XYZ file of C-alpha atoms in Angstrom:
144
model
C 91.211 40.849 35.620
C 90.516 43.580 37.844
C 91.818 44.285 41.321
C 89.463 42.815 43.911
C 89.160 44.227 47.266
C 91.384 42.195 49.192
C 94.010 43.924 46.905
C 93.125 47.357 48.686
C 93.877 46.328 52.003
C 97.150 48.609 54.018
C 100.034 46.605 54.419
C 100.019 45.380 57.695
C 97.280 43.433 56.847
C 98.826 41.586 54.264
C 102.054 41.332 57.063
C 99.285 39.820 59.425
C 98.377 37.050 56.812
C 102.063 36.205 56.040
C 103.222 35.844 59.873
C 100.124 34.269 60.583
C 98.988 36.999 63.380
C 94.959 37.255 64.073
C 94.563 40.888 63.430
C 97.083 44.006 61.768
C 96.531 45.210 65.644
C 99.679 43.218 66.539
C 101.924 44.907 65.197
C 100.737 48.247 67.126
C 101.297 46.231 70.415
C 104.623 45.041 68.697
C 105.561 48.660 68.478
C 104.164 50.212 71.737
C 106.877 47.707 73.336
C 109.331 47.921 70.832
C 109.295 51.560 71.842
C 108.311 51.449 75.688
C 109.555 48.132 76.922
C 106.070 47.992 78.460
C 106.423 44.052 78.499
C 109.312 44.273 80.274
C 109.767 42.023 83.659
C 106.153 41.007 83.080
C 104.548 37.398 84.752
C 100.659 38.017 84.744
C 98.754 40.178 81.622
C 95.842 40.376 81.094
C 94.285 40.847 77.822
C 90.722 42.229 77.899
C 88.296 42.462 74.720
C 91.125 40.286 73.593
C 89.359 38.768 70.209
C 90.152 37.578 66.642
C 93.990 37.072 69.727
C 96.486 39.450 67.724
C 97.470 40.631 71.162
C 97.055 37.632 73.237
C 99.452 35.956 70.633
C 102.048 38.943 70.999
C 101.851 38.708 74.802
C 102.454 34.532 74.646
C 105.383 34.906 71.825
C 107.105 38.086 74.698
C 106.215 36.466 77.469
C 104.535 33.179 78.221
C 107.795 31.568 75.324
C 110.409 33.716 77.777
C 109.205 32.051 80.619
C 106.554 29.617 80.794
C 105.941 30.076 84.479
C 104.271 32.947 83.241
C 100.215 33.548 83.188
C 98.658 35.406 80.547
C 94.706 35.654 80.855
C 92.266 36.851 77.835
C 88.489 38.472 78.027
C 86.472 38.629 75.377
C 82.555 37.560 75.209
C 83.362 35.656 71.603
C 85.713 32.887 71.656
C 88.939 32.389 70.557
C 91.310 29.911 69.077
C 93.661 28.592 71.491
C 96.624 30.327 71.393
C 99.808 28.529 73.537
C 100.179 29.658 77.062
C 97.064 32.356 77.360
C 94.444 31.429 79.425
C 91.097 32.196 77.761
C 87.878 33.354 79.418
C 84.567 33.846 77.715
C 82.803 36.952 79.748
C 81.831 40.191 80.380
C 84.276 42.391 81.567
C 81.667 44.920 83.436
C 80.543 41.696 85.248
C 82.176 41.050 88.929
C 82.207 37.010 88.166
C 84.134 37.578 84.995
C 86.717 39.834 87.471
C 86.835 37.042 90.052
C 87.867 34.374 87.294
C 90.703 36.500 86.412
C 92.130 36.744 90.662
C 91.148 33.407 90.615
C 94.002 32.499 87.653
C 96.581 34.622 89.404
C 95.454 33.145 93.096
C 94.274 36.276 94.027
C 97.864 38.445 93.466
C 97.857 41.352 91.279
C 98.218 41.725 87.054
C 101.537 42.894 86.411
C 100.177 44.552 82.863
C 96.465 45.457 81.851
C 95.932 46.142 78.213
C 92.896 46.097 76.078
C 92.444 46.668 72.340
C 88.307 46.759 72.939
C 85.874 48.594 70.422
C 82.476 48.359 70.478
C 80.482 48.237 67.249
C 79.450 51.189 65.562
C 75.850 52.129 64.850
C 76.027 55.410 62.503
C 74.892 56.844 65.368
C 77.690 59.135 66.350
C 76.287 60.152 70.128
C 75.445 56.331 70.791
C 78.945 55.348 69.169
C 80.381 57.337 71.729
C 79.148 56.623 74.516
C 79.664 53.248 74.074
C 82.889 53.898 73.749
C 82.914 55.441 77.020
C 81.475 52.817 78.522
C 84.294 50.341 77.204
C 86.816 52.593 78.882
C 84.849 52.873 82.202
C 84.437 48.755 82.295
C 88.511 49.036 80.951
C 89.383 50.649 83.628
C 86.635 49.732 86.689
C 88.579 45.318 86.011
C 91.778 47.082 85.952
């Protein structure tokens, strides 16, 4: 029996599935935090472009499980399955309404950290894809 396309996936894909992470990108955030302690002392976090939710899972494990009073807000256009300690908003990060909902959840206080691992759907037209990525970065910067 020959190898299937699933057998060709990298080690982080397999590790993510084994450890019940929603995506292999969880390891990216954990590595950044391990090296730079970006989540140390964080009580209010925002995860932009959150679906499928692997970064929100990391925030839940490293922030919420340490301090049940912490608040984590995850935003995406797509719905996500629930994650303990994570408030999920289905919305557009370019919308003022979405920004106001985040502010409401933090009772007017500022977030300690805003993370974003978003990328637009690629079309194959390099100039358009580059433009869409720049617009997404600008939207993330503006909501921050």
